[in-house]
Amino acid sequence: MSQQIPLEFVDRSGTDCVKWDIPHSHPSPMMMWVADMEIASPKPVVDAIAKRAAHHAYGYPVAPKEVNKCIRQWAAKCFNWDINTEWISHSPGVCGSVAASIQAFTQPGDRIVVLSPIYFPLTNLPEDNGREAVRSSLIFDDKTRKWNINWDDFERKISLPRVKMFILCNPHNPTGRMWTREELTRLGELCLKHEVLIVSDEIHWDFALPREGSTPMHVPIASISPELSRNTLTFSAPSKTFNIPSFQFSFCIASNPRLREGFNVFLSRNAAFAENVFAFPAAIAAYTHCYQWVRDCDALFRKHCTMVYEMFSKDKFKGLVDVVDQEATFLLFINMNKAINYFHEKAMAKAGGATDVLRLSNDKALFPLPRNTHPVTGAVLVDPDAPAAEFNRRTAGALKEFIFQKTGVLFNEGSQFGIDGDGWVRMNVGTKTENVEETLKRLESLFDTLFAAYP
Ligand SMILES: Cc1ncc(COP(=O)(O)O)c(C=O)c1O
């Protein structure tokens, strides 16, 4: 039963929290980065945890049957997806589950395709396991403000020799896309045609913001057809949605027993069991009582995304910053490339060709930073398709550091998600409205300073 539960916000600094308590030297930081919220877990979840904590014995638990029943009901209610409780396995996290499925279903040297830019572990995990991550670059359309699939490129990449797996991120972090049924069907059919297994990371499935008049919104790729169901491992969790990632509980849904068993073998080979005693009551309370709370969070995120879009729609910013038309997640991708080029050209003109402006204190240059250029030495990267890890190491953090040094606002750097995210930042809007307002105030002031310096 879903209840009206108010959204409450918590101050997380000084609580050993990665988002606010990483070492830094800014006197008044505004942490808008890692995908972790300032929204308190909903009261039924907190109450369930408090009740369990009051028992004072925290030995190994066994998952109550109710957990899978709740997951099944949630999938039916939210996504019209009729699953069987036997299809569900538990695991301590989605990233670990992706790693286990890579180990279970591919061999060293095999290729794994992703749509890029993408949440960086989804390329790092294949690479760290000796597989090759093959990026199919999404294309940003600044008219519709959406990232789209380059179908020719995807088809070429998925049909390369040794491609064994496609890791889908749906909804997609960091582009905010919620792939449509049509797009998913086409992706899925190409995978079936080329006998490529689908691993679908759907951890953000609850925050798939509703489009005008259409619910449900998110489509699990495995729900589209029995063929796709048989060819897919779906991973999700209550962790992002209910602000409980530290409980380390996620689940895999696989109707195909061969996939399910293969996956489970590799979980146990890594002793990766979901055994957090608080995770089960938390998940049950969340999926039983908190549907409306999730919808309320959704509405808040939508409002925050609109605030960011409206600010950058002001005349003075026109054409300099793109804010994606957010369809899902609380992670908003913002394109600073045009602003970077604009100020770079102004600075070059002012300095008569050479520029030492906008240099960071650690001597990383923000400008000039044309694509494929080493941020410190200025050397041109020979291979624009250089492996992601290499590119990330070279560009690590110049834009995010520049903004942090000037404003105290910390974003994720777009290039962290691959070369396709170069010049972008990812802003976490899963926070209270005052933090979004303060972030926008500081960003506007930074731009005003730059406009004044480079008229
Ligand atoms: C797309 C995506 N997958 C997985 C994760 C992490 O999941 P877990 O903590 O369960 O490994 C995140 C966290 O931000 C994410 O955005």
XYZ file of C-alpha atoms and ligand atoms in Angstrom:
471
model
C 0.000 0.000 0.000
C 1.415 3.364 -0.952
C 1.248 6.196 1.544
C 1.679 9.935 1.460
C 5.181 10.291 2.882
C 6.774 13.724 3.034
C 10.161 14.275 1.396
C 12.705 15.121 4.066
C 16.206 16.425 3.537
C 19.362 15.793 5.504
C 22.635 17.634 5.854
C 25.178 14.965 5.073
C 28.468 16.764 5.632
C 30.461 15.451 8.577
C 28.796 12.017 8.429
C 31.635 10.124 6.682
C 29.738 10.486 3.463
C 31.682 10.269 0.217
C 29.662 12.994 -1.448
C 30.418 15.735 1.097
C 33.374 14.477 3.111
C 36.011 13.752 0.485
C 39.127 15.834 1.223
C 38.919 19.332 -0.282
C 39.954 22.822 0.630
C 36.900 24.891 -0.288
C 35.339 26.776 2.656
C 31.734 26.355 1.464
C 31.496 23.463 -0.965
C 28.343 22.576 -2.853
C 28.602 18.881 -3.645
C 26.541 18.067 -6.724
C 28.457 15.041 -7.950
C 28.230 11.297 -7.069
C 24.797 9.654 -7.517
C 23.787 9.842 -3.889
C 20.966 12.030 -2.535
C 20.292 14.461 0.309
C 16.726 13.156 0.451
C 16.312 11.088 3.601
C 15.190 7.503 3.052
C 11.391 7.373 3.316
C 9.999 6.925 6.824
C 8.713 3.336 6.360
C 12.247 2.313 5.325
C 13.820 4.127 8.282
C 11.289 2.552 10.656
C 11.948 -0.940 9.286
C 15.687 -0.483 9.766
C 15.251 0.925 13.276
C 13.075 -2.045 14.187
C 15.690 -4.475 12.902
C 18.500 -2.560 14.634
C 16.618 -2.823 17.944
C 17.051 -6.604 17.840
C 20.740 -6.237 18.780
C 21.896 -9.361 16.933
C 23.207 -8.934 13.407
C 24.246 -12.398 12.343
C 23.953 -13.908 8.867
C 20.440 -13.454 7.557
C 18.460 -15.499 5.096
C 16.370 -13.619 2.561
C 12.684 -13.787 3.484
C 10.416 -14.977 0.654
C 8.645 -11.639 0.834
C 11.604 -9.822 -0.752
C 11.175 -11.438 -4.138
C 7.415 -11.136 -3.892
C 7.815 -7.370 -3.381
C 10.254 -7.084 -6.293
C 7.791 -8.964 -8.478
C 4.896 -6.706 -7.464
C 7.013 -3.583 -7.995
C 8.025 -4.680 -11.514
C 4.380 -5.355 -12.358
C 3.088 -2.104 -10.916
C 5.782 0.229 -12.216
C 6.755 -1.336 -15.538
C 3.924 -3.714 -16.454
C 6.536 -6.448 -16.300
C 5.271 -9.836 -15.250
C 8.197 -11.711 -13.749
C 8.449 -14.936 -11.822
C 10.009 -14.818 -8.334
C 12.234 -17.741 -9.326
C 13.925 -15.569 -11.927
C 15.400 -13.366 -9.190
C 18.890 -13.719 -7.665
C 20.343 -11.412 -5.035
C 23.750 -9.783 -5.174
C 25.648 -7.117 -3.223
C 25.616 -4.530 -6.007
C 25.013 -3.884 -9.672
C 28.681 -3.277 -10.507
C 29.711 -6.559 -8.892
C 26.901 -8.271 -10.799
C 28.079 -6.814 -14.097
C 31.608 -8.064 -13.277
C 30.267 -11.544 -12.461
C 28.311 -11.693 -15.719
C 31.382 -10.597 -17.713
C 33.366 -13.405 -16.087
C 30.562 -15.915 -16.554
C 29.664 -15.265 -20.188
C 32.744 -13.875 -21.926
C 36.393 -14.833 -22.259
C 39.509 -12.665 -21.972
C 39.996 -10.908 -25.298
C 36.262 -10.835 -26.093
C 34.580 -7.542 -26.922
C 31.772 -5.867 -25.028
C 29.771 -3.043 -26.635
C 28.388 -0.033 -24.753
C 26.672 3.207 -25.742
C 28.971 6.089 -24.842
C 29.256 8.358 -22.833
C 28.377 5.886 -20.097
C 28.696 5.342 -16.336
C 32.426 4.608 -16.221
C 32.430 1.206 -14.396
C 30.503 -0.220 -17.350
C 33.614 0.260 -19.496
C 36.187 -0.151 -16.722
C 34.806 -3.535 -15.617
C 35.242 -5.138 -19.057
C 38.736 -3.616 -19.386
C 39.754 -4.599 -15.840
C 38.658 -8.155 -16.622
C 40.804 -8.338 -19.751
C 37.947 -7.781 -22.204
C 37.765 -4.951 -24.724
C 35.101 -2.292 -24.188
C 33.871 -1.097 -27.588
C 32.128 2.286 -27.425
C 29.369 3.139 -29.837
C 29.218 6.923 -29.537
C 25.818 8.480 -28.965
C 25.184 11.688 -30.868
C 23.899 14.793 -29.111
C 21.244 16.744 -31.005
C 21.235 20.296 -29.651
C 17.820 21.033 -31.195
C 15.959 18.295 -29.340
C 18.544 18.311 -26.508
C 18.719 14.536 -26.599
C 21.478 12.000 -27.104
C 20.604 9.526 -29.855
C 21.923 6.191 -31.028
C 24.094 6.210 -34.136
C 22.524 3.114 -35.658
C 25.094 2.582 -38.405
C 27.882 2.735 -35.884
C 26.065 0.472 -33.423
C 25.349 -2.131 -36.077
C 28.968 -2.043 -37.207
C 30.276 -2.437 -33.659
C 27.831 -5.152 -32.570
C 28.766 -7.255 -35.618
C 32.535 -7.031 -35.037
C 34.290 -10.356 -34.429
C 34.495 -11.452 -30.781
C 31.639 -9.248 -29.588
C 29.895 -11.383 -26.950
C 28.021 -8.911 -24.780
C 26.160 -5.614 -24.950
C 25.948 -3.703 -21.667
C 22.903 -1.485 -21.809
C 22.334 1.287 -19.281
C 18.606 2.036 -19.141
C 17.779 4.687 -18.037
C 21.100 5.922 -19.262
C 23.610 7.510 -16.923
C 24.844 10.212 -17.686
C 22.739 11.293 -20.703
C 19.368 11.153 -18.903
C 17.859 9.168 -21.763
C 15.118 6.651 -21.129
C 15.361 4.422 -24.179
C 12.044 4.039 -25.974
C 10.391 0.717 -26.701
C 11.261 1.204 -30.394
C 14.929 1.887 -29.673
C 15.137 -1.039 -27.251
C 13.451 -3.365 -29.731
C 15.925 -2.399 -32.434
C 18.915 -2.745 -30.066
C 17.581 -6.084 -28.861
C 16.964 -7.441 -32.355
C 20.492 -6.538 -33.427
C 21.853 -8.356 -30.384
C 19.739 -11.422 -31.179
C 20.829 -11.346 -34.830
C 24.509 -11.281 -33.886
C 24.119 -13.650 -30.899
C 25.226 -11.044 -28.396
C 24.095 -11.397 -24.784
C 22.426 -8.353 -23.210
C 23.352 -7.206 -19.723
C 20.928 -4.459 -18.794
C 21.807 -2.133 -15.919
C 18.433 -0.707 -14.875
C 19.408 0.633 -11.463
C 17.816 4.010 -12.283
C 14.530 2.512 -13.468
C 12.396 4.171 -10.792
C 13.455 7.663 -11.737
C 12.339 7.471 -15.315
C 10.479 10.739 -15.344
C 7.022 10.578 -16.890
C 6.536 12.107 -20.292
C 3.384 14.101 -20.966
C 0.487 11.794 -20.356
C 2.387 8.536 -20.576
C 2.779 6.029 -17.771
C 4.408 3.646 -17.157
C 7.550 5.183 -18.486
C 10.496 2.860 -18.231
C 10.573 -0.240 -20.435
C 12.791 -3.127 -19.256
C 14.334 -4.547 -22.433
C 13.653 -8.082 -21.195
C 9.938 -7.292 -20.979
C 9.618 -6.632 -24.713
C 9.499 -10.215 -25.986
C 10.169 -13.790 -24.832
C 13.234 -13.866 -27.132
C 14.702 -10.772 -25.483
C 13.805 -12.084 -22.050
C 15.761 -15.272 -22.781
C 18.781 -13.239 -23.944
C 18.979 -10.739 -21.084
C 20.264 -10.405 -17.544
C 18.556 -7.409 -15.920
C 20.097 -5.758 -12.870
C 18.395 -3.314 -10.580
C 18.213 -2.386 -6.902
C 16.343 -0.277 -4.369
C 19.670 1.408 -3.554
C 19.606 4.557 -5.715
C 15.898 5.117 -5.381
C 15.586 4.908 -1.613
C 19.028 6.250 -0.708
C 20.281 2.949 0.728
C 23.287 2.011 -1.467
C 25.489 1.291 1.547
C 23.301 -1.736 2.360
C 24.797 -3.377 -0.710
C 21.788 -5.153 -2.039
C 20.805 -5.548 -5.661
C 19.087 -8.180 -7.744
C 19.321 -9.917 -11.077
C 16.258 -10.917 -13.083
C 16.802 -13.636 -15.675
C 14.089 -15.863 -17.095
C 16.654 -18.043 -18.849
C 17.871 -20.691 -16.357
C 21.160 -21.030 -18.212
C 21.910 -17.330 -17.680
C 20.657 -17.371 -14.106
C 22.713 -20.383 -13.146
C 25.825 -19.138 -14.952
C 25.528 -15.832 -13.169
C 24.981 -17.439 -9.766
C 28.031 -19.680 -10.180
C 30.220 -16.621 -10.640
C 28.620 -14.794 -7.718
C 29.494 -17.692 -5.447
C 32.935 -18.078 -7.011
C 33.551 -14.499 -5.833
C 31.748 -15.150 -2.516
C 29.548 -12.211 -3.488
C 26.465 -12.812 -1.374
C 23.868 -10.207 -0.446
C 23.841 -10.685 3.298
C 23.138 -7.318 4.809
C 20.624 -7.820 7.542
C 19.100 -4.353 7.042
C 18.721 -4.647 3.293
C 15.768 -7.030 3.388
C 13.429 -5.087 5.699
C 14.462 -1.896 3.911
C 13.648 -3.321 0.462
C 10.341 -4.771 1.622
C 9.232 -1.493 3.222
C 10.353 0.505 0.197
C 8.592 -1.622 -2.387
C 5.472 -2.018 -0.259
C 4.812 1.498 0.999
C 6.794 4.036 -0.980
C 5.453 4.196 -4.545
C 4.026 7.680 -4.103
C 7.223 8.871 -2.407
C 9.153 7.830 -5.536
C 6.727 9.751 -7.734
C 7.187 12.798 -5.482
C 10.965 12.541 -5.824
C 10.479 12.327 -9.584
C 8.471 15.533 -9.583
C 11.132 17.293 -7.517
C 13.900 16.231 -9.901
C 11.860 17.390 -12.862
C 11.442 20.773 -11.214
C 15.202 20.990 -10.570
C 16.051 20.073 -14.177
C 13.666 22.779 -15.381
C 15.335 25.333 -13.085
C 18.731 24.554 -14.601
C 17.342 24.673 -18.141
C 15.576 27.978 -17.511
C 18.661 29.581 -16.075
C 20.731 28.666 -19.130
C 17.907 29.834 -21.397
C 18.479 33.439 -20.301
C 19.546 35.678 -23.168
C 23.098 36.105 -21.954
C 23.702 32.329 -22.078
C 21.940 31.751 -25.400
C 23.785 29.174 -27.430
C 26.571 28.680 -24.885
C 25.277 25.884 -22.674
C 23.071 22.909 -23.550
C 21.051 21.232 -20.819
C 19.676 17.863 -21.898
C 15.935 17.313 -22.107
C 15.951 15.079 -19.058
C 13.842 11.936 -19.352
C 15.124 9.982 -16.373
C 17.483 9.826 -13.371
C 18.547 12.615 -11.023
C 21.803 13.104 -12.929
C 21.631 16.025 -15.327
C 24.173 16.286 -18.157
C 25.218 19.802 -19.135
C 27.246 20.704 -22.208
C 29.861 23.411 -21.630
C 31.733 22.903 -24.922
C 30.318 25.956 -26.659
C 31.052 28.158 -23.635
C 34.593 26.768 -23.458
C 35.188 27.581 -27.121
C 33.549 31.011 -26.800
C 35.710 32.136 -23.885
C 38.772 30.565 -25.393
C 38.385 32.563 -28.587
C 37.759 35.769 -26.600
C 40.794 35.074 -24.431
C 42.979 34.332 -27.455
C 41.917 37.573 -29.107
C 42.558 39.565 -25.945
C 45.979 38.011 -25.396
C 46.956 38.393 -29.044
C 47.109 34.681 -29.715
C 48.723 33.217 -26.619
C 46.707 32.666 -23.479
C 47.554 31.766 -19.959
C 44.103 32.650 -18.719
C 41.775 30.207 -17.058
C 44.620 28.080 -15.911
C 44.043 26.002 -12.827
C 46.250 26.250 -9.776
C 47.633 22.759 -10.441
C 48.593 24.018 -13.889
C 46.078 22.028 -15.846
C 44.810 24.270 -18.613
C 41.061 24.423 -19.120
C 41.517 26.359 -22.351
C 42.487 25.608 -24.971
C 41.106 22.132 -24.833
C 40.057 21.143 -28.310
C 38.847 17.599 -28.531
C 41.619 15.020 -28.451
C 44.177 17.381 -26.968
C 46.231 16.595 -23.907
C 45.057 19.068 -21.249
C 48.497 19.751 -19.801
C 50.992 19.337 -22.627
C 48.650 20.313 -25.456
C 49.821 17.290 -27.470
C 47.243 16.012 -29.922
C 46.009 12.519 -29.173
C 46.832 10.516 -32.249
C 44.037 8.038 -31.880
C 40.633 9.624 -31.251
C 39.339 6.153 -30.322
C 42.052 5.747 -27.690
C 40.922 3.372 -24.955
C 38.699 5.078 -22.449
C 40.978 4.569 -19.485
C 43.837 6.259 -21.317
C 41.728 9.219 -22.320
C 40.252 9.603 -18.864
C 43.666 9.637 -17.277
C 44.816 12.387 -19.598
C 41.919 14.731 -19.233
C 40.970 13.879 -15.674
C 39.074 16.646 -14.095
C 40.178 19.943 -15.692
C 36.655 21.313 -16.209
C 35.259 20.065 -12.910
C 38.295 21.408 -11.047
C 37.986 24.779 -12.744
C 34.346 25.102 -11.677
C 35.116 23.829 -8.177
C 38.009 26.220 -7.669
C 36.008 29.201 -8.875
C 32.650 28.411 -7.259
C 32.924 25.543 -4.759
C 30.390 23.560 -6.809
C 31.574 20.019 -7.471
C 30.204 18.184 -10.504
C 31.292 14.969 -12.194
C 33.508 15.600 -15.177
C 31.867 14.532 -18.449
C 35.040 12.956 -19.810
C 34.933 10.550 -16.864
C 32.179 8.838 -18.886
C 34.354 8.636 -21.997
C 35.653 10.879 -24.749
C 32.078 11.549 -25.878
C 31.411 13.402 -22.618
C 34.372 15.746 -23.024
C 33.434 19.325 -22.137
C 30.276 18.227 -20.284
C 29.546 18.119 -16.562
C 27.067 15.930 -14.694
C 25.028 17.646 -12.007
C 23.229 15.671 -9.306
C 19.788 17.230 -8.779
C 18.757 14.678 -6.118
C 18.970 17.268 -3.416
C 16.984 20.078 -1.805
C 15.867 22.965 -3.985
C 18.010 25.463 -2.030
C 21.148 23.582 -3.131
C 20.084 23.775 -6.765
C 19.370 27.507 -6.369
C 22.734 28.096 -4.729
C 24.513 26.100 -7.458
C 22.821 28.150 -10.163
C 23.638 31.397 -8.360
C 27.315 30.462 -8.203
C 27.405 29.313 -11.830
C 25.738 32.492 -13.019
C 28.217 34.557 -11.052
C 31.128 32.599 -12.593
C 29.752 33.256 -16.069
C 29.202 36.942 -15.232
C 32.855 37.229 -14.190
C 33.935 35.614 -17.449
C 31.578 37.791 -19.513
C 33.067 40.887 -17.804
C 36.651 39.702 -18.319
C 36.087 38.766 -21.970
C 33.420 41.118 -23.305
C 24.101 3.154 -13.951
C 24.640 2.732 -12.616
N 24.877 1.443 -12.380
C 25.352 1.017 -11.184
C 25.627 1.912 -10.169
C 26.194 1.426 -8.881
O 25.501 0.340 -8.428
P 26.014 -0.519 -7.179
O 26.329 0.456 -6.076
O 24.854 -1.392 -6.869
O 27.211 -1.267 -7.632
C 25.396 3.272 -10.393
C 25.713 4.253 -9.343
O 25.716 5.446 -9.548
C 24.887 3.698 -11.632
O 24.633 4.978 -11.888
